[in-house]
Coordinates of C-alpha atoms and ligand atoms in Angstrom, one line a residue:
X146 CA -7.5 -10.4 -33.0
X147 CA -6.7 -8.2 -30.2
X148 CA -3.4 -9.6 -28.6
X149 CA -2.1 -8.5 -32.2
X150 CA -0.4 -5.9 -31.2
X151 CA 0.2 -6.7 -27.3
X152 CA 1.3 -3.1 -26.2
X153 CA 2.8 -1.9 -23.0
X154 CA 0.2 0.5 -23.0
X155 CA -3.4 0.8 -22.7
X156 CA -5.3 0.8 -26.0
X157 CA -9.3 1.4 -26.4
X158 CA -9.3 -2.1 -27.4
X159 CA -8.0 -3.5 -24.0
X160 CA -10.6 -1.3 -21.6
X161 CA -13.6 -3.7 -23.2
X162 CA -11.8 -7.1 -23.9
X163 CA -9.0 -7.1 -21.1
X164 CA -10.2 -5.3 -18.1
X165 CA -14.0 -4.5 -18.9
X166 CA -14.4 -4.5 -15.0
X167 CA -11.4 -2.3 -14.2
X168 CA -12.4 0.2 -16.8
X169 CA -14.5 3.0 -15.7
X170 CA -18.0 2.9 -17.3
X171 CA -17.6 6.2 -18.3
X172 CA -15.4 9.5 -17.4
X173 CA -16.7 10.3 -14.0
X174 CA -17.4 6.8 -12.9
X175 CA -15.4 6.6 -9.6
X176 CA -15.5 3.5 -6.7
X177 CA -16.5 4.8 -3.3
X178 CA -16.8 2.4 -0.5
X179 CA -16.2 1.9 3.0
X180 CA -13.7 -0.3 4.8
X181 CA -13.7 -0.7 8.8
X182 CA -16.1 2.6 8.8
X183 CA -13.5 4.6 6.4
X184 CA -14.5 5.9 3.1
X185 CA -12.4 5.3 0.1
X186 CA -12.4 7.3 -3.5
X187 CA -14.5 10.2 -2.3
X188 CA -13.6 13.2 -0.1
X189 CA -11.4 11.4 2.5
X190 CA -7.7 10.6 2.5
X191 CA -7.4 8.0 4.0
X192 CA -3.5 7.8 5.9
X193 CA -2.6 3.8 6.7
X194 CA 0.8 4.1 9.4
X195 CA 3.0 2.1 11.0
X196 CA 6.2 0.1 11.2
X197 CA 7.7 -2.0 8.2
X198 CA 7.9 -5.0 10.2
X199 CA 5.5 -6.1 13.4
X200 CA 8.7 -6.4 15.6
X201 CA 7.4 -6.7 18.9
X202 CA 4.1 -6.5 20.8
X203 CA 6.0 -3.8 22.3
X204 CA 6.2 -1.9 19.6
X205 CA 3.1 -2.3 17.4
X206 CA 0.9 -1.4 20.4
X207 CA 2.9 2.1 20.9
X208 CA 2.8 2.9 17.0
X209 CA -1.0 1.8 17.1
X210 CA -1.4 4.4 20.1
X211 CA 0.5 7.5 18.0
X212 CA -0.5 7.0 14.6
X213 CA -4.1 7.3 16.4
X214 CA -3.5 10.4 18.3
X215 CA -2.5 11.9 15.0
X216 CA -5.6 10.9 13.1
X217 CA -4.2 8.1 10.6
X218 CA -6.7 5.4 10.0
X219 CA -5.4 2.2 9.9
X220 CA -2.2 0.7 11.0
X221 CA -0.3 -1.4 8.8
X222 CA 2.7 -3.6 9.5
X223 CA 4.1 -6.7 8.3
X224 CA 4.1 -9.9 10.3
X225 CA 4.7 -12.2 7.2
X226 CA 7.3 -10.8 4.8
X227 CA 8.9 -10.9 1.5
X228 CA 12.5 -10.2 2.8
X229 CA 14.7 -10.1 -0.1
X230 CA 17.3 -12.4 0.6
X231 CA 17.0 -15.4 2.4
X232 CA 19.4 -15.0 5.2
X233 CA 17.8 -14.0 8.7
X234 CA 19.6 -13.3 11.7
X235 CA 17.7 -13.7 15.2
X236 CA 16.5 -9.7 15.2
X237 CA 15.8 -9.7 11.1
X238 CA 13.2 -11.8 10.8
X239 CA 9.6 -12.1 10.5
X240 CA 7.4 -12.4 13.4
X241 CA 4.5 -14.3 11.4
X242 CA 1.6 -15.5 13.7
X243 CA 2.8 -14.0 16.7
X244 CA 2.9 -10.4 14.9
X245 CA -0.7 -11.0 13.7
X246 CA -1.2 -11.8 17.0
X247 CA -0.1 -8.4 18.5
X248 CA -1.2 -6.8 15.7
X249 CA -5.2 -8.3 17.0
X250 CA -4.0 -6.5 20.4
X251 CA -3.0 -3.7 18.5
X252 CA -6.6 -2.8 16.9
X253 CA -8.6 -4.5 19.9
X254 CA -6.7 -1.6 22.5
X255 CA -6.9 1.0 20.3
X256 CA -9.7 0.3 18.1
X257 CA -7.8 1.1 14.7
X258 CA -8.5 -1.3 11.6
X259 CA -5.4 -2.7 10.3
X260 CA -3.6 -3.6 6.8
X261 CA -1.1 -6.4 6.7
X262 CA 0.8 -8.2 4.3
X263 CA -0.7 -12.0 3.0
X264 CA 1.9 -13.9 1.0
X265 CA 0.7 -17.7 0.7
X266 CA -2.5 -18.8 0.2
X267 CA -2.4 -21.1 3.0
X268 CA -2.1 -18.3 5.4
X269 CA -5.0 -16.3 4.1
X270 CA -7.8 -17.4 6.4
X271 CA -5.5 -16.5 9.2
X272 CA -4.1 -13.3 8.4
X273 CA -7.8 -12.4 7.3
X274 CA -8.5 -12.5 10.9
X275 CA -7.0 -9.9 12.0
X276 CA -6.7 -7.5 8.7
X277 CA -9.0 -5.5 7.4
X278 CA -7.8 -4.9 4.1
X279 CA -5.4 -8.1 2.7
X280 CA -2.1 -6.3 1.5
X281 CA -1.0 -8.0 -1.7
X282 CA 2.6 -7.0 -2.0
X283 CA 4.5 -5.9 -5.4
X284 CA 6.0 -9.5 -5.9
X285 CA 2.8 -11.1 -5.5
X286 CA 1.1 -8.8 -8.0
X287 CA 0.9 -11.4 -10.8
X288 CA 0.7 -14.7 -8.5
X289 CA -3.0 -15.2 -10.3
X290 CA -3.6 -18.0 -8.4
X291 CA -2.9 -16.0 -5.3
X292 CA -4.9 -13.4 -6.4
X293 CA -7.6 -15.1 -7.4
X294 CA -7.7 -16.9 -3.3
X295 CA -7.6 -13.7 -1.7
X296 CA -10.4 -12.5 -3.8
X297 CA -12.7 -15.6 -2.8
X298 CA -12.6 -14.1 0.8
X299 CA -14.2 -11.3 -0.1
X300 CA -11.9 -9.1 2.2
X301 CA -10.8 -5.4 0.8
X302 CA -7.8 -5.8 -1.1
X303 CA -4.9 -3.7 -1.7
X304 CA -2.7 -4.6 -4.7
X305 CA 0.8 -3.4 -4.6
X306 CA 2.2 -2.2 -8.3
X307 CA 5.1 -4.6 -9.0
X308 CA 8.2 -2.2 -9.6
X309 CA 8.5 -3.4 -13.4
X310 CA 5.2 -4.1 -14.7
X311 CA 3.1 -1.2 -16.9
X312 CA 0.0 0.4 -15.6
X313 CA -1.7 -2.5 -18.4
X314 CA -0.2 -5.4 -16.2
X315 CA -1.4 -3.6 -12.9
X316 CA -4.8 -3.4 -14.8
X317 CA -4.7 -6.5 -15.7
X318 CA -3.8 -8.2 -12.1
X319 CA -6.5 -5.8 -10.6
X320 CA -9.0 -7.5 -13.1
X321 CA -8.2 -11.0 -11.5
X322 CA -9.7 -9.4 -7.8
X323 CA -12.8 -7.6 -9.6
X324 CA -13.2 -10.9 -11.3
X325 CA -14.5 -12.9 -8.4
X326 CA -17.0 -10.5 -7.5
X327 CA -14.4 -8.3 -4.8
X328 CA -15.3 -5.1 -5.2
X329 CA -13.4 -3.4 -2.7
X330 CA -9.9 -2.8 -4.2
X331 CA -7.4 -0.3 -3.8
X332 CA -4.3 -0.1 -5.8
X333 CA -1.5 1.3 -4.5
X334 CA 1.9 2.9 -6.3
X335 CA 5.4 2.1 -4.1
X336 CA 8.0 3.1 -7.0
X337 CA 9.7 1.3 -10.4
X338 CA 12.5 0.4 -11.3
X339 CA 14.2 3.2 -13.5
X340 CA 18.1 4.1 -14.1
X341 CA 18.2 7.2 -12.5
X342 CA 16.8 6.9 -8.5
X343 CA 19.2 9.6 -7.6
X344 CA 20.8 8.1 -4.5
X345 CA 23.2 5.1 -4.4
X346 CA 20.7 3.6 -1.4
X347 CA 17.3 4.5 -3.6
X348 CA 16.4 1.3 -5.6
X349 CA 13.2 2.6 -7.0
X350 CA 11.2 5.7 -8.2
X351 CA 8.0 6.4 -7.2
X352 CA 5.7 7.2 -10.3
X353 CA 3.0 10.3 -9.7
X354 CA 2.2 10.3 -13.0
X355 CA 0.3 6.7 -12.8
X356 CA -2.0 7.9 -10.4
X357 CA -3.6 10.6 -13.0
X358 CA -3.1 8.0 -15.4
X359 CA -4.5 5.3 -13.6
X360 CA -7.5 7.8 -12.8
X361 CA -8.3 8.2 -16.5
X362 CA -8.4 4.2 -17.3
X363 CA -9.7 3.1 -13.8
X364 CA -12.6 3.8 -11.0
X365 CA -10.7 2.1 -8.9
X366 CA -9.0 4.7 -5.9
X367 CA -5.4 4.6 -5.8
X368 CA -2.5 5.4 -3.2
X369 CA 0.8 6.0 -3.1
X370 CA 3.7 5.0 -0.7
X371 CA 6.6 7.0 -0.6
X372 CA 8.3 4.9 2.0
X373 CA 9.0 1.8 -0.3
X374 CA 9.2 4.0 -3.2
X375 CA 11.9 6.5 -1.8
X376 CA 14.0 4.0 0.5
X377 CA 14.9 7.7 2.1
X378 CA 13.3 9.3 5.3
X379 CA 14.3 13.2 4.3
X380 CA 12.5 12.6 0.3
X381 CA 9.2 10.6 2.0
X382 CA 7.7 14.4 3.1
X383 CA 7.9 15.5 -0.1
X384 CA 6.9 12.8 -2.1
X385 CA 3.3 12.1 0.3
X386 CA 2.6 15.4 -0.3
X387 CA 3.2 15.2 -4.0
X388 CA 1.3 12.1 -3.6
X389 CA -1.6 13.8 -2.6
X390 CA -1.5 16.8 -5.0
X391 CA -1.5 14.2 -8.1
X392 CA -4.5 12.5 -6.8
X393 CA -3.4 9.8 -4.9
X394 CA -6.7 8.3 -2.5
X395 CA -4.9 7.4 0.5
X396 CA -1.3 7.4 1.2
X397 CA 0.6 4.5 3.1
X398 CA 3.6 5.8 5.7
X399 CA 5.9 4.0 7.1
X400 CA 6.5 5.0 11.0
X401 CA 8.7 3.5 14.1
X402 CA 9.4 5.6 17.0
X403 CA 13.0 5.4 16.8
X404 CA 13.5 5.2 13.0
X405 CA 17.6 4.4 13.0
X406 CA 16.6 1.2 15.5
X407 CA 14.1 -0.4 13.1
X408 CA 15.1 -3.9 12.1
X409 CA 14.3 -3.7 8.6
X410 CA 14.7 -0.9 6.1
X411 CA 16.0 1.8 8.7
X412 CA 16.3 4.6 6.2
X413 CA 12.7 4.9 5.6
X414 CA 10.5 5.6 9.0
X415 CA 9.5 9.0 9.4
X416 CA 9.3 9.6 13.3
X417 CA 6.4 10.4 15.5
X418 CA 7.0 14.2 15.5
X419 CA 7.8 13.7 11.6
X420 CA 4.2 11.9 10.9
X421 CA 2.4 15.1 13.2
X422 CA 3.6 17.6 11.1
X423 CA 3.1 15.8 7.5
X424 CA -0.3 15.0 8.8
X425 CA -1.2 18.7 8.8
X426 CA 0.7 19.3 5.1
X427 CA -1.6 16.6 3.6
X428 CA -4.9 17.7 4.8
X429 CA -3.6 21.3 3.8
X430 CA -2.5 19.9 0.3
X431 CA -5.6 17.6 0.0
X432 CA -7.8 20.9 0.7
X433 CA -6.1 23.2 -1.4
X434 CA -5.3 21.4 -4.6
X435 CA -8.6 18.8 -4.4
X436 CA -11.7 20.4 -1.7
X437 CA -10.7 17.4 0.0
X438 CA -9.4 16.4 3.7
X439 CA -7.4 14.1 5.1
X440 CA -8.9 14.0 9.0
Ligands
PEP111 C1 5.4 -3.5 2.4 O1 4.6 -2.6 2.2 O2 5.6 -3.9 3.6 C2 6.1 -4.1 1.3 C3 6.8 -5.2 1.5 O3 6.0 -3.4 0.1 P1 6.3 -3.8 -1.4 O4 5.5 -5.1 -1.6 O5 5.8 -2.7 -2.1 O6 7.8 -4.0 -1.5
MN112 MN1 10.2 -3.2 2.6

C-alpha cells in the first residue's frame, strides 16, 4: 500500500512505516549523546580535523598535535580508502593497518578520540580499535549488509550522504544502524552531484538546505564537510561557516600542514593558520546565530 507511490521525497506515510526509528517522536525530539567524553546534538559543535589520508606517522602525529592546540575534538584521517580509480603509484596509496597504527599513536600521545574510514566488513573489528566513531563513507551508504556489521559493534557511527541519493535514501540507510539497537549516529552532508558546481575542479555541491531539512524529519544530529563537498581550499571557510549557521552539529575539516604537498586531494586542506582563524568564525557563528559554542 505504501510503496505506491515511491517518492523521492519524504511523505507522512514513510516517517511511521519506513524509518519509524529515524523519525523524531515529535517536533523537539533531538538525540544528544556522548562519544569519547564529547557531546553531540546539544550545545557543542563538535570540530573533527585532520588530513585526507593517514600518510605517514610523521604526519598524523603533527596534525593530531595542532588540531589540539586549536580546540578541534577528534582527528580524523583515512588509513583505508575508497580512491576512485584503481591505479596507485608508491606515494598515492593507502596506508591501511599501518595508518591505524599511527593513528593509535596519534590519540595515545595526544589523547584526542579519532574518526576513520571502515570499508569492508572484515576490517571492522580492527579499525574499531582504534576509532571512536566508524566513518561509513558516501559509497558505502547503501552497502546494507555493511551497514548492518558496523551496527552489531555497537561503535558511534557516522554515515556519509552518498552524492546522489535523496535525504529519503539517507533516511532510509540511517534506519539500517538504528535498527540494530546503535543509537549513536551522526549523519554527515559532503556535497551532490548537481550540473552547476561552479568550478571545472568542483565535482559536487554541498547541500545546506538538507541539514534544516534533515532537522525537521530526523533527531538524529547532522554535520557538514565542506572539504569533500567543495574540492576547493578558498570556498571551505565559507561553506563551514555557512555550515554552522544552517544547523549543522559538528563540522568535519580537512587539514595537512602543507596543503599543496598532500598526496591525495591537494586542493582541499585548509592549513594550520587557516584552521586557527576558522576556529574562532565558527564559535562566533555558532554563538550568534544558535546560543551555541564550538570550544
Ligand atoms: C573522506 O571523508 O575521507 C571521504 C572519502 O569522504 P566521502 O566518502 O564523502 O567521499
Ligand atoms: Mn576524498
Amino acid at each position: 500500500m505504501d510503496n505506491k507511490f515511491p517518492g523521492k521525497d519524504i511523505s507522512i506515510q514513510d516517517l511511521k512505516s519506513k524509518f519509524p526509528l529515524t523519525a523524531k517522536k515529535n517536533k523537539n525530539h533531538k538525540s544528544i549523546f556522548k562519544i569519547a567524553g564529547v557531546e553531540f546534538g546539544g550545545k557543542k559543535i563538535p570540530i573533527f580535523a585532520g588530513p585526507n589520508m593517514v600518510e605517514s606517522k610523521n604526519l598524523i602525529l603533527d596534525v593530531a598535535k595542532n588540531i589540539k592546540k586549536n580546540n578541534c575534538h577528534f582527528l580524523r584521517g583515512g588509513a583505508f580508502k575508497p580512491l576512485t580509480f584503481p591505479y596507485r603509484s608508491k606515494n598515492y596509496n593507502e596506508t591501511r593497518e599501518k595508518g591505524i597504527e599511527w593513528l593509535a599513536e596519534a590519540k595515545e600521545k595526544y589523547k584526542i578520540p579519532i574518526i576513520t574510514e571502515v570499508m569492508e566488513e572484515k576490517y571492522i573489528s580492527l579499525v574499531s580499535e582504534v576509532a571512536d566513531i566508524l566513518q561509513i563513507g558516501s559509497r558505502n551508504m547503501q552497502n546494507y549488509p555493511f551497514l548492518t556489521a558496523c551496527a552489531k559493534t555497537n561503535k558511534p557511527i557516522m554515515l556519509k550522504r552518498h552524492y546522489g541519493s535523496s535525504l529519503r535514501d539517507w533516511l532510509g540507510a540511517a534506519e539500517y544502524i538504528l535498527k540494530e539497537g546503535n543509537k549513536k549516529l551522526i549523519l554527515c552532508e559532503r556535497g551532490v552531484v548537481v550540473p552547476h558546481t561552479h568550478r571545472e575542479t568542483s565535482r559536487f555541491l554541498l547541500d545546506l538546505q538538507v541539514v534544516p531539512a534533515a532537522k525537521e524529519i530526523t533527531h538524529l544530529p547532522i554535520i557538514v564537510d565542506p572539504s569533500h563537498a567543495t574540492f576547493w581550499r578558498p570556498w571551505v571557510k565559507s561553506m563551514a561557516l555557512s555550515g554552522i549557521a544552517a544547523g549543522a552539529d559538528g563540522i568535519m575539516i580537512e587539514v595537512h600542514p602543507n596543503p599543496k604537498k598532500a598526496l591525495v586531494d591537494p586542493l582541499q586542506p585548509i592549513d594550520y593558520r587557516e584552521l586557527k582563524n576558522l576556529m574562532i568564525l565558527m564559535n562566533k557563528v555558532a554563538k550568534s546565530a544558535w546560543g551555541r559554542k564550538v570550544y
